[in-house]
Short mmCIF file of C-alpha atoms in Angstrom, two decimals:
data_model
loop_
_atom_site.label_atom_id
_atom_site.label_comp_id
_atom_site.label_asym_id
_atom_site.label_seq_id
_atom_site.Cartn_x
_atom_site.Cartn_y
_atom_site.Cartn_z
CA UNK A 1 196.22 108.86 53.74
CA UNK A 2 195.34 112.29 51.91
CA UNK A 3 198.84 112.20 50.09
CA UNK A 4 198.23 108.70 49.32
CA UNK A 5 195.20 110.51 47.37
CA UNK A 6 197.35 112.69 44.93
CA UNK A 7 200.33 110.45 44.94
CA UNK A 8 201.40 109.34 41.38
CA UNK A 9 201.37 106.07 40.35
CA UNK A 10 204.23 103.93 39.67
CA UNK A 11 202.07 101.73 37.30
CA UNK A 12 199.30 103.58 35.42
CA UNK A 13 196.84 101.73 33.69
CA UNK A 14 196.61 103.16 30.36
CA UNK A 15 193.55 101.80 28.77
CA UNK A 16 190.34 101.48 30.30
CA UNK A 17 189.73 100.34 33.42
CA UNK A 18 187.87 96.99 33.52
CA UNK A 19 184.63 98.54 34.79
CA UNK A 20 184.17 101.07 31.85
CA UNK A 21 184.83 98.48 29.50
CA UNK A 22 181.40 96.84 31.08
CA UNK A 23 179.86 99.99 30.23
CA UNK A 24 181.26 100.30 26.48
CA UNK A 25 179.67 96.73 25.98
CA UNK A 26 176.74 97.74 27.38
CA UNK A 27 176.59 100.65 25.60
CA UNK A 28 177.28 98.63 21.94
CA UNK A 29 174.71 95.71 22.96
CA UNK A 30 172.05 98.72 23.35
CA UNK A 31 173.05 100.49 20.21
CA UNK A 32 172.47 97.89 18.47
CA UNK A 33 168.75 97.10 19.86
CA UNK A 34 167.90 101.02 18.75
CA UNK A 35 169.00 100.57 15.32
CA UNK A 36 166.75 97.47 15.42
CA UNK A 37 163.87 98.51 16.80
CA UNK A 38 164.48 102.21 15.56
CA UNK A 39 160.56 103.05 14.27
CA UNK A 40 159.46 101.43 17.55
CA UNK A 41 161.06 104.49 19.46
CA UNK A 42 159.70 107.86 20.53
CA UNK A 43 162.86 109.60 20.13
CA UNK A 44 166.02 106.88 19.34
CA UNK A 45 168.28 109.97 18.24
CA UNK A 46 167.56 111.28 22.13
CA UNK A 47 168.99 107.81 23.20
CA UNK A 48 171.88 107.66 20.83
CA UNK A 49 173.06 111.27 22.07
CA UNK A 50 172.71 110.19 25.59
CA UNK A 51 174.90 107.48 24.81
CA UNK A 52 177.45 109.55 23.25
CA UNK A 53 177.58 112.23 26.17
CA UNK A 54 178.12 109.15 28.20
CA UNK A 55 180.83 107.90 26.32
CA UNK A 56 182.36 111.94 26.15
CA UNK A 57 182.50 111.90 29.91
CA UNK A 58 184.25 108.45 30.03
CA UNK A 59 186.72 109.48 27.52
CA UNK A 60 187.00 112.93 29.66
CA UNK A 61 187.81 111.48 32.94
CA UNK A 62 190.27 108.84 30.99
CA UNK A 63 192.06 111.47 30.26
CA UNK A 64 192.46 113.49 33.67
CA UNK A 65 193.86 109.98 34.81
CA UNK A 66 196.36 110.19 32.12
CA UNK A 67 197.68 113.58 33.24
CA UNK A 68 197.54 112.41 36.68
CA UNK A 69 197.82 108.83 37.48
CA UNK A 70 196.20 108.89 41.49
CA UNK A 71 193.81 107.32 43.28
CA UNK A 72 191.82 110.38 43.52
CA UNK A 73 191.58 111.07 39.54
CA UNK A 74 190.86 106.61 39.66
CA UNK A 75 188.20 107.14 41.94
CA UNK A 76 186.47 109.74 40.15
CA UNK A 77 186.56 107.30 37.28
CA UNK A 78 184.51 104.73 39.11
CA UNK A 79 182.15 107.18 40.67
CA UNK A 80 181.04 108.68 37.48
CA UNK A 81 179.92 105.21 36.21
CA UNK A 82 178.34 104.65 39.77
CA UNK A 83 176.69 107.97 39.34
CA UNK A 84 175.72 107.03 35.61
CA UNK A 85 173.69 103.90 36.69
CA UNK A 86 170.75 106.12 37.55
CA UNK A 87 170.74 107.43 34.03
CA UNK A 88 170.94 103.83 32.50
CA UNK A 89 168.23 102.70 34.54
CA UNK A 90 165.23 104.82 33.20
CA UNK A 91 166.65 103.75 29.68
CA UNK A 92 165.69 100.30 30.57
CA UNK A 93 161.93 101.64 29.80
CA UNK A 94 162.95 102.99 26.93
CA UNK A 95 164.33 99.66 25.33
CA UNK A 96 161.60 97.31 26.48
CA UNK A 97 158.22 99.01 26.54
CA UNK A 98 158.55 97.98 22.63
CA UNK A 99 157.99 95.29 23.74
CA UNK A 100 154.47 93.58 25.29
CA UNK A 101 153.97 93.71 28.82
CA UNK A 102 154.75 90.10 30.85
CA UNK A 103 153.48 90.97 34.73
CA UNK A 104 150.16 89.19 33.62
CA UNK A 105 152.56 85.87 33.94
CA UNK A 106 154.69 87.02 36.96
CA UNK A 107 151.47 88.12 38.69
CA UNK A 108 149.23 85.07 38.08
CA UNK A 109 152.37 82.79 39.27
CA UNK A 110 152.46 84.82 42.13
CA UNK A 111 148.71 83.78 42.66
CA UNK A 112 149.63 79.99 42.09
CA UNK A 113 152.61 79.89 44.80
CA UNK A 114 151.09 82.01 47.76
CA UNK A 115 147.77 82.28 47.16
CA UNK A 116 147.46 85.72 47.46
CA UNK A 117 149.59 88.61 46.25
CA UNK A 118 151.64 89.48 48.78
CA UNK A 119 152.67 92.80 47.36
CA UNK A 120 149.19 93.67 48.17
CA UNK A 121 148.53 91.81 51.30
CA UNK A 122 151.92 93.02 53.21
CA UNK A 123 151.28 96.76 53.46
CA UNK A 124 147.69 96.91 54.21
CA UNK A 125 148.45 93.72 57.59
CA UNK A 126 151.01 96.11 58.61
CA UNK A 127 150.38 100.05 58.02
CA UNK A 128 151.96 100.87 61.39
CA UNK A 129 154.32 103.97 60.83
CA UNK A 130 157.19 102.57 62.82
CA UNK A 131 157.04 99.08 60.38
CA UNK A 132 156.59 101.77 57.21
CA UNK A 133 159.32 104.07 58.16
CA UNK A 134 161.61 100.95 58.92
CA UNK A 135 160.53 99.34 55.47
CA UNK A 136 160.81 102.78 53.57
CA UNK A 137 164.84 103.30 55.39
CA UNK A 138 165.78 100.03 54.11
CA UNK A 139 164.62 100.11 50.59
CA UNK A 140 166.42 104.10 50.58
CA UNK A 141 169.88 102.61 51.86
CA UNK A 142 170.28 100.41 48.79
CA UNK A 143 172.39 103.86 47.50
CA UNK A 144 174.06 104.16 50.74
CA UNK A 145 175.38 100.33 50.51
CA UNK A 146 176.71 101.14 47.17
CA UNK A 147 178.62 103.88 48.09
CA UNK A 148 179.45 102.64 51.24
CA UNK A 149 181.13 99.08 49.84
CA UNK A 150 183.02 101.02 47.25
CA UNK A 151 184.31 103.74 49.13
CA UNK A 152 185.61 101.18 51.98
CA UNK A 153 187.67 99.66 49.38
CA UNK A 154 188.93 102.58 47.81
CA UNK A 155 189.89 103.60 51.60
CA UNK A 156 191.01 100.10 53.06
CA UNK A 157 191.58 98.02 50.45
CA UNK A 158 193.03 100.39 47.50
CA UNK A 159 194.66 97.27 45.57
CA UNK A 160 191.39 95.54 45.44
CA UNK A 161 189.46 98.43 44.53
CA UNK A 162 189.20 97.82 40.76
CA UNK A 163 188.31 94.42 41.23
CA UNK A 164 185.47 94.99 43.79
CA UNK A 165 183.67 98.05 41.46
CA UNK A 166 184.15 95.77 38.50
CA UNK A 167 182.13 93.44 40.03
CA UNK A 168 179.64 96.34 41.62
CA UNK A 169 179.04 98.00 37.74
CA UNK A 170 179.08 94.52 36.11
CA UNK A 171 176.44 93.11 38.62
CA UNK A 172 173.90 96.36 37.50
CA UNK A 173 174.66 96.12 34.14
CA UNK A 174 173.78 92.54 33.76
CA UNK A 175 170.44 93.25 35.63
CA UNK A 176 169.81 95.80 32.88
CA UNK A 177 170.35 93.47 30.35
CA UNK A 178 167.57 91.27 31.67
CA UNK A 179 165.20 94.20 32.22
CA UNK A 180 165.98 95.33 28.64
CA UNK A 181 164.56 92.09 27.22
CA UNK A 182 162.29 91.46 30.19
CA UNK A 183 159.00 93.83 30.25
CA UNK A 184 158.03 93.44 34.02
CA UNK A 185 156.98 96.64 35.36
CA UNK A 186 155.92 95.47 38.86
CA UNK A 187 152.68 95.30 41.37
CA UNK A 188 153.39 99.32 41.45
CA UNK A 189 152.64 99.83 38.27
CA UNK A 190 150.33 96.79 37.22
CA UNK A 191 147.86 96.58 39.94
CA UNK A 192 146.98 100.53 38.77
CA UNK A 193 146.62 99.53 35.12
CA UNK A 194 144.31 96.89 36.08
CA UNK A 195 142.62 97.97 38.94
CA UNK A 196 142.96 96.85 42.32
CA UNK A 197 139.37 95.38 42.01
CA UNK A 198 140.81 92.67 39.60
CA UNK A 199 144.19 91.87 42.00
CA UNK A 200 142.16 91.39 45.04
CA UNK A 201 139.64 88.75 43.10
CA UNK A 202 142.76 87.04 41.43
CA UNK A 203 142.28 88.17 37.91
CA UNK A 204 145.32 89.45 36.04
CA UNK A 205 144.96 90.71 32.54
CA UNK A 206 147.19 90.75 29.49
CA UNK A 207 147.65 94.77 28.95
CA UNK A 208 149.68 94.27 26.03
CA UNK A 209 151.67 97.28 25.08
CA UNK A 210 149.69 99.51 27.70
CA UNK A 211 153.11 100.67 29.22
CA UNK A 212 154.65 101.91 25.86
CA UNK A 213 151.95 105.18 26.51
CA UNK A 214 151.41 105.13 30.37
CA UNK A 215 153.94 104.91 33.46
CA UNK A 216 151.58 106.31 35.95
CA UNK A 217 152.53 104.56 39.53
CA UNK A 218 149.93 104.46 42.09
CA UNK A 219 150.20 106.09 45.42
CA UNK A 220 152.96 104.10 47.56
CA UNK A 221 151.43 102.40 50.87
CA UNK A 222 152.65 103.28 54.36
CA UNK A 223 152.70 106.23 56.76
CA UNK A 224 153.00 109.08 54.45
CA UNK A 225 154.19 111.34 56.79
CA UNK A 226 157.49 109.48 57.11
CA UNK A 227 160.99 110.75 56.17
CA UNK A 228 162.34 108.01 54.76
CA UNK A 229 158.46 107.69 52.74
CA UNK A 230 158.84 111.48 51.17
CA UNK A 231 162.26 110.38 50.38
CA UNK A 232 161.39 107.57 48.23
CA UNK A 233 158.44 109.54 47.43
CA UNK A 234 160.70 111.84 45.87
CA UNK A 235 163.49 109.19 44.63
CA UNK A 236 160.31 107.79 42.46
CA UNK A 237 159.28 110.75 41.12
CA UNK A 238 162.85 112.17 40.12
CA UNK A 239 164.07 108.75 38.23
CA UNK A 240 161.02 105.33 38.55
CA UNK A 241 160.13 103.87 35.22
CA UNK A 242 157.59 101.32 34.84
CA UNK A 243 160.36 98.54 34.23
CA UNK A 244 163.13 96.34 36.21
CA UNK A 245 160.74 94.04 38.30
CA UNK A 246 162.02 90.89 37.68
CA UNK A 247 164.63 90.13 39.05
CA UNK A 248 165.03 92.37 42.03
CA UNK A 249 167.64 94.52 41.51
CA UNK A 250 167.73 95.99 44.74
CA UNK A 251 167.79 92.49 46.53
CA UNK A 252 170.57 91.25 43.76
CA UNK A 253 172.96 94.15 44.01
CA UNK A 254 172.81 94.24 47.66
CA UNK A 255 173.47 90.52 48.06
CA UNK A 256 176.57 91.34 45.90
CA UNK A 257 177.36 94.09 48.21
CA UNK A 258 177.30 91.57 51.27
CA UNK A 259 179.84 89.59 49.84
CA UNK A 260 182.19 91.88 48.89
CA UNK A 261 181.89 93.14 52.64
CA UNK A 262 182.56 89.42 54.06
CA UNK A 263 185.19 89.58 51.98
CA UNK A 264 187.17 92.85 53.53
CA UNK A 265 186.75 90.69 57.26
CA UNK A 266 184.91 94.12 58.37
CA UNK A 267 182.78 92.77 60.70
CA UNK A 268 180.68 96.27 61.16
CA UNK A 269 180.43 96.35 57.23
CA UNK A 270 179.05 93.36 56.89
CA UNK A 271 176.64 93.39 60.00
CA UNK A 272 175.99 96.86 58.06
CA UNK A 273 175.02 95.55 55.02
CA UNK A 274 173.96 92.04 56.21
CA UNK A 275 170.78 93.88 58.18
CA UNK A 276 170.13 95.90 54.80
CA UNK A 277 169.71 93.25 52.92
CA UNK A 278 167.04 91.47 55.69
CA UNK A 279 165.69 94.73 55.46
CA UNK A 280 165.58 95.07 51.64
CA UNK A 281 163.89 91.72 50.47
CA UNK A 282 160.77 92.86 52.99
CA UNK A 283 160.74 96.53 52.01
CA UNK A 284 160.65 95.93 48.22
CA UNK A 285 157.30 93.52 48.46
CA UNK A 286 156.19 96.21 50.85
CA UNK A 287 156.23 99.36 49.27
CA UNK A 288 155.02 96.78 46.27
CA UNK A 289 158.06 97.88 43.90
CA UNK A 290 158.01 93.99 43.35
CA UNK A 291 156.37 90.70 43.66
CA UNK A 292 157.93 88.19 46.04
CA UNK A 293 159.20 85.93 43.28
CA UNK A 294 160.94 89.04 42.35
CA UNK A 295 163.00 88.63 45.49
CA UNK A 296 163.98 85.04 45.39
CA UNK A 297 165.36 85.34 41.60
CA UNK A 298 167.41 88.66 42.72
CA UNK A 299 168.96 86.50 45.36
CA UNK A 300 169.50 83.57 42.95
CA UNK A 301 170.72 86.37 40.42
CA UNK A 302 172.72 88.33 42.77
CA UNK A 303 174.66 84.90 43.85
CA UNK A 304 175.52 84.37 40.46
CA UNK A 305 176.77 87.01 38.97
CA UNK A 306 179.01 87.88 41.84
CA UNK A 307 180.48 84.63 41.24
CA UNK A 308 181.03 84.78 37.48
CA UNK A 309 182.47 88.42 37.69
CA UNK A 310 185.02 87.13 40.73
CA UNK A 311 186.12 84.84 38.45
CA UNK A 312 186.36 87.37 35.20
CA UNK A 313 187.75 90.21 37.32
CA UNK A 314 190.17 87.38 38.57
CA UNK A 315 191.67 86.57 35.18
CA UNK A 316 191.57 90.49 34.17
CA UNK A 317 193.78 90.45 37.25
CA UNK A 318 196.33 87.83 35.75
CA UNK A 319 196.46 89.32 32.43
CA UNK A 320 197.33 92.77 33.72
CA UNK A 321 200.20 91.80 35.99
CA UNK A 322 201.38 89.58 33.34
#
């Protein structure tokens, strides 16, 4: 397996791979919201050098490949746009707190279906630090699942590999899209803004463009003492922007994760991921990184876009062989 690693190709790709061609589409679509909404920015020129070190390093590792055609200098392709999807994900603020805040809406339908918010409700009926530190580990392994999925292919299923981290990058970047154009920060973030005085009597303010100054996040619930709690504790405050709500992300990506493990036949993988993803949809109304509604679209979201992107990747597939 190890000189399967280092072996040359027979068939190099010589372009991009489909995955980074997400990511150069990405990249224009946001270009062109900056130049837009340039005055609106903080620092734009800041964004527009991030996105040309971004497209430096793409270009860079393209061209390793090109010296040496292996799975090893392919895999380090994919992994640096795996790796760059926690720098795109803080720019998400950065393109939509132009824009006026919308959890007012998402937290007064909230209201309407349940009753109650149960990003509030959840934490404080069970503060137990077994239920916390359970909660807190399966909200954390939403980077292990990533990594997990896409390495097993890369190991087991090499001539699926592209296919499966096309789908994997394309899934993210389509959630960014939405958050781009979608200014939902969250119960994390909201319920501080507006006091928790106001959530608990059922009255949710418009706060306007409130977030375009502020991303303070209130104190996360749970048994503080926890590992897996000062991880995420720490995961927050390294890379958590007030953005990406709706839909869940987390929930949506690891659905699409699930799938792609059905899909190998690995029956630990998916039992793996399959008890993540239970896991996941409880831990992010928990923690109250969302609102439950939050969940049910990043299932709906995360059904969907794996399908279209099976089918894309699919005829990407055709149109290279032929």
């Amino acid at each position: 397996m190890i000189k399967e690693f280092f072996a040359i190709e027979k068939k190099p790709q010589r372009g991009l791979i489909a995955a980074e061609w997400v990511v150069v589409g990405y990249m224009l679509l946001t270009t062109l919201m900056i130049l837009f909404t340039w005055t609106k920015h903080p620092d734009p020129v800041a964004m527009l050098w991030g996105r040309f070190h971004a497209a430096v390093s793409m270009v860079a590792l393209w061209g390793v490949y090109r010296l040496v055609p292996c799975r090893l200098t392919m895999l380090c392709r994919v992994m640096l746009q795996l790796a760059m999807l926690s720098w795109w994900y803080p720019d998400t603020y950065e393109l939509n707190r132009v824009l006026p805040n919308l959890d007012h809406v998402f937290a007064q339908y909230e209201q309407s279906l349940f009753g109650f918010q149960p990003a509030l409700v959840f934490s404080q009926k069970m503060p137990w630090a077994v239920w916390s530190e359970l909660m807190y580990l399966g909200y954390s392994s939403y980077f292990v699942l990533i990594l997990t999925v896409t390495l097993y292919y890369f190991l087991r299923r090499y001539q699926e590999f592209q296919r499966a981290s096309f789908v994997v990058i394309g899934s993210f970047f389509a959630f960014y899209v939405i958050f781009d154009l979608l200014p939902v920060t969250g119960p994390q973030y909201y319920y501080l803004a507006v006091g928790l005085d106001n959530i608990a009597a059922g009255v949710f303010p418009n706060i306007g463009d409130y977030f375009l100054t502020h991303d303070e996040m209130m104190t996360m619930p749970g048994y503080q003492d926890g590992w897996f709690y000062q991880f995420m504790l720490h995961a927050h405050a390294a890379g958590e922007r007030p953005t990406a709500a709706f839909p869940s992300s987390h929930v949506g990506a690891t659905i699409v994760m699930l799938l792609l493990a059905l899909r190998t036949k690995s029956r630990p993988l998916s039992w793996f991921v399959g008890t993540m993803l239970v896991l996941m949809c409880m831990s992010t109304v928990y923690i109250r990184a969302h609102y439950a509604i939050d969940v049910v679209a990043g299932l709906v979201t995360g059904l969907v876009f794996y399908a279209v992107l099976m089918v894309v990747s699919t005829k990407i597939v055709q149109t290279y062989n032929h």
